[in-house]
XYZ file of C-alpha atoms in Angstrom:
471
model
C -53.563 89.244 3.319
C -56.404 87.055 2.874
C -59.868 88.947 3.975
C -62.936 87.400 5.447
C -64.442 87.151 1.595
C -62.140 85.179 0.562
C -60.161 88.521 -1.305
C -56.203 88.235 -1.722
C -54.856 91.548 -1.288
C -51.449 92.203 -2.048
C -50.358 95.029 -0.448
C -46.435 96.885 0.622
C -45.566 99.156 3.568
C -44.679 102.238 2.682
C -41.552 103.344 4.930
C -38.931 101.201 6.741
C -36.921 101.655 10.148
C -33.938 102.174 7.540
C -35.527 104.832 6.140
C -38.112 106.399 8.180
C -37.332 107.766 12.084
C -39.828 105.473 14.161
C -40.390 103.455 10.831
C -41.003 99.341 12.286
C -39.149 96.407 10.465
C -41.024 93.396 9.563
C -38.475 91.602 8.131
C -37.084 90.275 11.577
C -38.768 87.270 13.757
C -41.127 89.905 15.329
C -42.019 93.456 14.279
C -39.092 95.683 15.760
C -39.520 99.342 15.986
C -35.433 101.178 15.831
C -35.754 104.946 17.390
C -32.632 106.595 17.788
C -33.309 107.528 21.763
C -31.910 110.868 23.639
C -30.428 113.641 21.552
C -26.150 113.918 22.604
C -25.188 110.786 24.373
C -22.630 108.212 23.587
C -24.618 105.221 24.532
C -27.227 103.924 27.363
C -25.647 102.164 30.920
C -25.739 98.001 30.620
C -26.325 98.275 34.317
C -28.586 100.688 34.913
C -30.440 100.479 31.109
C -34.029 102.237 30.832
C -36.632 102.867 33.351
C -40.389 103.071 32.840
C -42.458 105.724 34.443
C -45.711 104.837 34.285
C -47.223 107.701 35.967
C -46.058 110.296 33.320
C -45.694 107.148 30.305
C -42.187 108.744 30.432
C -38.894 106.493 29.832
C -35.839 107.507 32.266
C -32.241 106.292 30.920
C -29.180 106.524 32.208
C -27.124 107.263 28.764
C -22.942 108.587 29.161
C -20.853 110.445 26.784
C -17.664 110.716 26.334
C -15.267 113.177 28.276
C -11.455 113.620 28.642
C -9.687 111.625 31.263
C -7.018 113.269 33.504
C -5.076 111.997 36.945
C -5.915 114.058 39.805
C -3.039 116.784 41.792
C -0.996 114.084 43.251
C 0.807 116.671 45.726
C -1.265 117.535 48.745
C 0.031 120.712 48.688
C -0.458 121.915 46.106
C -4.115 120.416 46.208
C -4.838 122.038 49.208
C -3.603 125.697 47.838
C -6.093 124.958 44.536
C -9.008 123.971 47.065
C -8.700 126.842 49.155
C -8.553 129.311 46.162
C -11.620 127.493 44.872
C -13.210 128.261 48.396
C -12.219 131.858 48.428
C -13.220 132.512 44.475
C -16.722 130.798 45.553
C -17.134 132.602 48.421
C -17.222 129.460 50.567
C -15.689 128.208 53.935
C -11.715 127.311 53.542
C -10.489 124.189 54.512
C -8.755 124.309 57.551
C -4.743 124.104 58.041
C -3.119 120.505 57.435
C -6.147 118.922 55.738
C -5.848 116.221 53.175
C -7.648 117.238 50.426
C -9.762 113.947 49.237
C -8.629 112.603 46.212
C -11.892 113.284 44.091
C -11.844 116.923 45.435
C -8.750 117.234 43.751
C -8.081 119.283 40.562
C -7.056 117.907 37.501
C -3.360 117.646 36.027
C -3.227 118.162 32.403
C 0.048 116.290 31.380
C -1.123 115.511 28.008
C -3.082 117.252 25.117
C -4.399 113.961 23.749
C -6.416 112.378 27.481
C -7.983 109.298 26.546
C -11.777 108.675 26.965
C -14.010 108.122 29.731
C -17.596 107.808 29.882
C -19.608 110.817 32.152
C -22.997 109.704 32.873
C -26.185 111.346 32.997
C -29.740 110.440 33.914
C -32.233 111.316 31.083
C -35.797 111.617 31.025
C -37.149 110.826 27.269
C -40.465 112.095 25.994
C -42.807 109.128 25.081
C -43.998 110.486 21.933
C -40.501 111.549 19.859
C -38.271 109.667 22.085
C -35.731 112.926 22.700
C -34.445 113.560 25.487
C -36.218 116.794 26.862
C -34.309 117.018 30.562
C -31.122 115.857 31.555
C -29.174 115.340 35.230
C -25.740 115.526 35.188
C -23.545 112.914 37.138
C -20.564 113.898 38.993
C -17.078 112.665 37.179
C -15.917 109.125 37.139
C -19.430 108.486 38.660
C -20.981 105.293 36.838
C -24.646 104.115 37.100
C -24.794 100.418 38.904
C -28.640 100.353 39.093
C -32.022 102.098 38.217
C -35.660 100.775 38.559
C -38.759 102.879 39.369
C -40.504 101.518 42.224
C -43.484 101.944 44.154
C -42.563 103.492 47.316
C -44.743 104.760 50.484
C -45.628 108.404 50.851
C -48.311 110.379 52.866
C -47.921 113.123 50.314
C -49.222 110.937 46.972
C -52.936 109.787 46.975
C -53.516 105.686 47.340
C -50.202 105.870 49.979
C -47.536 104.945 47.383
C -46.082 106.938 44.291
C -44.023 106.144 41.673
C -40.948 107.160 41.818
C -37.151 106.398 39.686
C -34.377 105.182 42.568
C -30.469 105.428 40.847
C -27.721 103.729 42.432
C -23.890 104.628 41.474
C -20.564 104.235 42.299
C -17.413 105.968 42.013
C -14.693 104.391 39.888
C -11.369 106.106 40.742
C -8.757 103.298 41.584
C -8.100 99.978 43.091
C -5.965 102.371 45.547
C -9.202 104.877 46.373
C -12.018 103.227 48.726
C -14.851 102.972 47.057
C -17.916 105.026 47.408
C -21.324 105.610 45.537
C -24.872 107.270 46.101
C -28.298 106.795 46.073
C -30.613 109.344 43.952
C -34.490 109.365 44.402
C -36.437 110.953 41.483
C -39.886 112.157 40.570
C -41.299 112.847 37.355
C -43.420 116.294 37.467
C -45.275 117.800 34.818
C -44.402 121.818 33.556
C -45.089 124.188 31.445
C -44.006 122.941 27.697
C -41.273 125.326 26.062
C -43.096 127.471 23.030
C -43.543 125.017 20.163
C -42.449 121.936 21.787
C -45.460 120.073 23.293
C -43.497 117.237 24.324
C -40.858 119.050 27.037
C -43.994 119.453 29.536
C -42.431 116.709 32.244
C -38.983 117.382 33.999
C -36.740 115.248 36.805
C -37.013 116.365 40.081
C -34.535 115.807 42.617
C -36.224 114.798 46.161
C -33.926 113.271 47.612
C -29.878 112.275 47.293
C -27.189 110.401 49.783
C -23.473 109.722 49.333
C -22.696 106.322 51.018
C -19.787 104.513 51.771
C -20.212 101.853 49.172
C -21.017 101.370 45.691
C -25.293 101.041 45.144
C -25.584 98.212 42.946
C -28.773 96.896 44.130
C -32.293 98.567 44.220
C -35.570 97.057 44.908
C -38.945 97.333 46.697
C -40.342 95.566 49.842
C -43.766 96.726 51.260
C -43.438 99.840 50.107
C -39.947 100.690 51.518
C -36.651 100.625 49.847
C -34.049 98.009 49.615
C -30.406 99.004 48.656
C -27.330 97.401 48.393
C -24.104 99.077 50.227
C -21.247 97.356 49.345
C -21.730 93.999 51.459
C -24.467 95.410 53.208
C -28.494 95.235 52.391
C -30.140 98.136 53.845
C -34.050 98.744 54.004
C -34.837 102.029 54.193
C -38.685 103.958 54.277
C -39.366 107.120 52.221
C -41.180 110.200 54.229
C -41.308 113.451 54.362
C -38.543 113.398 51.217
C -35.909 111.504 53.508
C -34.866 108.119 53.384
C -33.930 106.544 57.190
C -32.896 103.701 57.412
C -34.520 100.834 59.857
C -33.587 97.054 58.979
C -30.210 96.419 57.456
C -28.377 92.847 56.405
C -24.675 91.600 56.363
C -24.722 90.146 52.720
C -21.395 88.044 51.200
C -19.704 89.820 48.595
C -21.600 91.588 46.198
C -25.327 91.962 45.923
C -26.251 92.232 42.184
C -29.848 91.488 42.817
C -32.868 92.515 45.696
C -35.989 91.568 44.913
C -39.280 91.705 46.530
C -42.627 89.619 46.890
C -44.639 90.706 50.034
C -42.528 89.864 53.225
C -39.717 88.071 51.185
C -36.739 89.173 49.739
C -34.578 87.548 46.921
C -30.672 88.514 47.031
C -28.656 87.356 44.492
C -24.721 88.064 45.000
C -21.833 87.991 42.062
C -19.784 85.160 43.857
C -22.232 83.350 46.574
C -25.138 82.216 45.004
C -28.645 82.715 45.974
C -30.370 84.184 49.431
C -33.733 83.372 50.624
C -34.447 86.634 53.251
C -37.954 86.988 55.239
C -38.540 90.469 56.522
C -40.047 90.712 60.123
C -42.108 94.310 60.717
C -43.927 93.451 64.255
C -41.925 94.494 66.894
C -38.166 95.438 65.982
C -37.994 95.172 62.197
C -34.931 92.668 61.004
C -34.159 90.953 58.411
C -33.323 86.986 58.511
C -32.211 84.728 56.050
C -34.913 81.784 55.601
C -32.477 79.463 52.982
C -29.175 79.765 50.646
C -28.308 77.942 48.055
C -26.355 74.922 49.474
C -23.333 75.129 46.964
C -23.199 78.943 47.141
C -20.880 79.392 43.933
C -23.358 80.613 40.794
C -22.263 83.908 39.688
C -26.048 85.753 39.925
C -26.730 88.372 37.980
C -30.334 89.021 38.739
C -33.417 86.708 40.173
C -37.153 87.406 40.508
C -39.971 84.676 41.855
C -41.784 82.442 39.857
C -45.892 82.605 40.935
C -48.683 79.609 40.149
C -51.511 79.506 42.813
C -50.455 79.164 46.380
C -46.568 77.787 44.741
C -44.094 80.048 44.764
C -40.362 79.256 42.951
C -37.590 81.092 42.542
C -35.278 81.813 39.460
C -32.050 83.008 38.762
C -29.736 83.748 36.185
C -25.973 83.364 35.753
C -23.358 85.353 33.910
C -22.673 82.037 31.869
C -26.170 82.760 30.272
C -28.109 80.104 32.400
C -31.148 80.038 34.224
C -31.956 78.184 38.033
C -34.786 77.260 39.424
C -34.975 76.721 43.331
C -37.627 76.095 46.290
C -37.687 76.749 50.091
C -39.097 73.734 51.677
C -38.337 74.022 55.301
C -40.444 70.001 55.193
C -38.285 68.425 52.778
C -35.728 66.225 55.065
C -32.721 68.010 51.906
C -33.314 71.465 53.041
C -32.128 71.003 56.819
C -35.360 72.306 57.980
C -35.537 75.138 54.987
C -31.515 76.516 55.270
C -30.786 74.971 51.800
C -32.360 75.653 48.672
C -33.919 72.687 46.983
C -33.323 72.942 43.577
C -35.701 72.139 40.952
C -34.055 72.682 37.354
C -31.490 73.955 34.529
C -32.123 75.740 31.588
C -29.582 77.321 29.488
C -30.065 80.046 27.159
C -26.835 80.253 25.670
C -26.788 83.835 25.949
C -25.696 85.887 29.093
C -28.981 87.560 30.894
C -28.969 90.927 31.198
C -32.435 91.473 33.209
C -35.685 89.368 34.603
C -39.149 90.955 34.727
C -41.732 89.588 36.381
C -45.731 90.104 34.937
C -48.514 89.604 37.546
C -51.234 87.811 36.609
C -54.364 87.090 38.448
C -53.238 83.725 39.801
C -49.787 83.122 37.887
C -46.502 85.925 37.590
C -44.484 85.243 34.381
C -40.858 86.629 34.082
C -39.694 87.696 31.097
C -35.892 87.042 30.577
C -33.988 89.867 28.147
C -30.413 88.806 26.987
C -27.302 89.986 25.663
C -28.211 88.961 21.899
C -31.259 90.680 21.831
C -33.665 87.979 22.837
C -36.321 87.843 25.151
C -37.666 84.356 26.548
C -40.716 84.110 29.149
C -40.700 81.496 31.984
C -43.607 80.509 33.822
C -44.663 77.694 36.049
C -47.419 74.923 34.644
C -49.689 72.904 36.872
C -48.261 69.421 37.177
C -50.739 67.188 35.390
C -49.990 70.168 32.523
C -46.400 69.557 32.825
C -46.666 65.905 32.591
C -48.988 65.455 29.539
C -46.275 68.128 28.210
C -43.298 66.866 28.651
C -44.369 62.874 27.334
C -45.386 65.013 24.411
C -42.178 66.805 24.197
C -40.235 63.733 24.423
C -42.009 62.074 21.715
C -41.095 65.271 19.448
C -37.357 65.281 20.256
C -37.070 62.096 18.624
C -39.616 62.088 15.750
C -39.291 66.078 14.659
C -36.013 66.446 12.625
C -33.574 68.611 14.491
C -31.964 71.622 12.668
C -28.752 71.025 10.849
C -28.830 67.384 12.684
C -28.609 69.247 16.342
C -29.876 67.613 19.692
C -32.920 70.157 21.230
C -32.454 68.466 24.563
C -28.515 69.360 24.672
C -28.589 72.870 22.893
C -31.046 73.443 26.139
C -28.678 71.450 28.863
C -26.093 73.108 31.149
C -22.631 72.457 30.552
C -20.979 68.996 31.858
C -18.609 71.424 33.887
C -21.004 73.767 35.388
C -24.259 71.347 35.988
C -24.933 71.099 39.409
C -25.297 67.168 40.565
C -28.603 68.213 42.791
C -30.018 69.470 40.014
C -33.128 67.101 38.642
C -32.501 66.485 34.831
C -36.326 67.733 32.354
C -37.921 69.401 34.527
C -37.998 72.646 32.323
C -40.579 72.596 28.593
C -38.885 73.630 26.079
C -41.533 75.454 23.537
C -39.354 76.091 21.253
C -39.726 72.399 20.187
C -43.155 72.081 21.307
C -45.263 75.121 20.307
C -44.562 74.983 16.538
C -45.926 71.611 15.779
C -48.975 72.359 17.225
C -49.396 75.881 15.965
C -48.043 75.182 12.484
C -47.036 71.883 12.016
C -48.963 69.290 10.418
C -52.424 67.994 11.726
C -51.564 64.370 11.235
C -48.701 64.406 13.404
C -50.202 66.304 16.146
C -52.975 63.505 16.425
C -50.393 60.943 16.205
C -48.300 62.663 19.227
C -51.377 62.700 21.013
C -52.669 59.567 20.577
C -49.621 57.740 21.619
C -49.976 60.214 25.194
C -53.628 58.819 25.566
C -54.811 62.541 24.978
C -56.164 64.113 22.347
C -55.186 67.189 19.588
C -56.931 70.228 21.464
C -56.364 69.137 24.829
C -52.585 69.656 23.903
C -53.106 73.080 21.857
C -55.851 74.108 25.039
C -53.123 73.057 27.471
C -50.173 75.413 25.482
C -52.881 77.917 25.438
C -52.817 78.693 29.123
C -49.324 78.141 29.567
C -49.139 81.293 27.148
């Protein structure tokens, strides 16, 4: 480290993440900080991942473990003999004569003494200071976690009008043969008294509020204030009072709704097998929701979307399971969209790595969304003003032939959809790569920077001021 006085200190950290709990590795591209999170799990949910309470600066994950798998009673009779003992033991109401005992209801059969595996989920609230996981609720069996954000929902109760509160969707997987079915959880994060010696177990999950429904939940969002959940095929909007949740708008959706997101009155649904919907939510008069624009093709695999903010522009991005990333517009004026029904799109990048979730930042006058992948990586896109973009990408052009590529590679194709899923509508550089841009003008040489510049008209700092801002 090289001081202000012009002193060279040498100096070495003392601990490492290999050797220290908590310890942070500088080795890597960026400081990385490896805490072994929870206490007895298995492993944390790919769909439903970690949520962020920022009310209590707690962390909520939905973490399984493993558990032994048996089939169910297959002979009704018998089932119904084990459920009505179980009622009687229990001291509960029998079923009554003749009834078909559901299939989850049903007891196990033990035909084996070595079951295979299955993972039983929980949902586990994590203490922001150690990182263990100091309460814990319990999933029912063969119930899996689809979806989990905390969101910013409307309640008289909570002072401002809105609290923050952790909505779990889940579904039940018990058979291509069994219909499917799921639930909806709503939890708050409320502060106790800490166990003797352990400061950190002073927050617990509470329960408010908890629906079976006839569908898997593998969508959650927000829209002004109210909550948006997928059902199966259906998109239901649903308000939060008095610790109930009724529903009041609902939408018929294609297949599978993997993402609902919201901005104001809009609402971003991205489905597994039909692209991209553009939805407007109405709330004078009867409150419906109507779809504004699709994505003309209808055939990208989405895995999640969010909206892309600059000014008074708005865009909208989605990701693929191939690991690529759209960019569309609703511009009911453009003579393409058929009066705003199709989606104009507006770019292609690929990040050769399949996206696992999109965050979006809000900024004062521009909303960047952070893209987290399967590898570990985390990319941020953002939209530039369009003199910006064109002093950019001249720039960027001029760099893709005059930098030397990596092992001889082309930047422009490691970036470029695949011949045989590019879309033909599609315009070809419209996305900056700064990956190819940023480090010449950070920390590549000064001559060259001048030269790029000059032969753009521009000069040296109005290209570092201009990747500046976009940052």
């Amino acid at each position: 480290v090289l001081t202000q006085s012009g002193t060279l200190v040498v100096a070495r950290l003392p601990v490492s993440a290999q050797t220290a709990r908590g310890g942070i590795e500088f080795d890597s591209a960026w400081p990385v900080r490896c805490i072994p999170a929870g206490t007895a799990h298995g492993g944390i949910s790919t769909q439903g991942g970690v949520a962020f309470h920022a009310g209590s600066k707690s962390y909520v994950a939905a973490t399984s473990s493993p558990e032994p798998f048996y089939i169910r009673e297959p002979n009704p009779d018998i089932a119904f003999r084990q459920a009505t003992e179980a009622a009687e033991a229990a001291g509960k109401p029998v079923p009554a004569p003749r009834t078909v005992i559901p299939e989850y209801q049903r007891h196990d059969l033990r035909t084996t003494s070595v079951p295979p595996l299955v993972p039983r989920f929980s949902i586990d609230l994590l203490s922001p200071e150690t990182f263990e996981t100091v309460d814990s609720y319990m999933l029912d069996v063969h119930e899996h976690v689809a979806a989990m954000q905390t969101l910013e929902l409307e309640s008289a109760q909570a002072e401002g009008g809105s609290r923050a509160l952790v909505c779990v969707g889940t579904g039940f997987v018990l058979g291509e043969d069994v219909m499917s079915r799921g639930r909806i959880y709503v939890f708050d994060i409320v502060d106790v008294v800490p166990l003797p010696g352990r400061p950190q177990t002073n927050r617990k999950l509470k329960l408010l509020y908890t629906e079976e429904v006839h569908g898997v939940v593998s969508a959650v969002g927000e829209l002004r204030g109210n909550l948006v959940m997928s059902e199966g095929s259906k998109l239901y909007v649903r308000s939060f009072a008095n610790d109930t949740l009724t529903s009041f708008a609902f939408l018929d959706c294609h297949t599978w709704v993997r993402s609902a997101v919201g901005l104001r009155n809009f609402l971003l649904v991205g489905d597994v097998a039909n692209g991209l919907s553009f939805v407007g939510f109405q709330e004078e008069g009867p409150a419906r929701l109507h779809v504004l624009g699709r994505d003309a093709h209808a055939c990208l695999p989405i895995e999640c979307a969010d909206f892309l903010v600059l000014g008074q522009q708005l865009q909208l991005l989605a990701a693929d399971s191939h690991g690529h990333l759209h960019l569309f517009v609703y511009a009911p004026r453009d003579v393409h969209s058929f009066g705003g029904q199709r989606l104009l799109r507006r770019g292609e990048f690929s990040l050769r790595s399949r996206v696992v979730s999109l965050r979006r930042i809000i900024g004062s006058s521009r909303h960047v969304c952070l893209a987290m992948t399967f590898d570990g990586s985390v990319h941020a896109v953002s939209m530039v003003p369009e003199k910006t973009y064109k002093r950019l990408q001249r720039i960027n052009g001029q760099l893709a032939k005059a930098v030397p590529p990596i092992a001889g590679l082309n930047p422009r194709e490691y970036r470029a959809v695949p011949l045989h899923r590019r879309q033909n509508q599609a315009p070809k550089r419209t996305v900056l790569d700064a990956d190819l841009l940023v480090p010449v003008y950070t920390n590549g040489s000064v001559v060259r920077q001048k030269e790029a510049a000059q032969r753009d008209g521009t000069t040296a700092d109005r290209v570092l001021k201009d990747i500046v801002e976009t940052e």
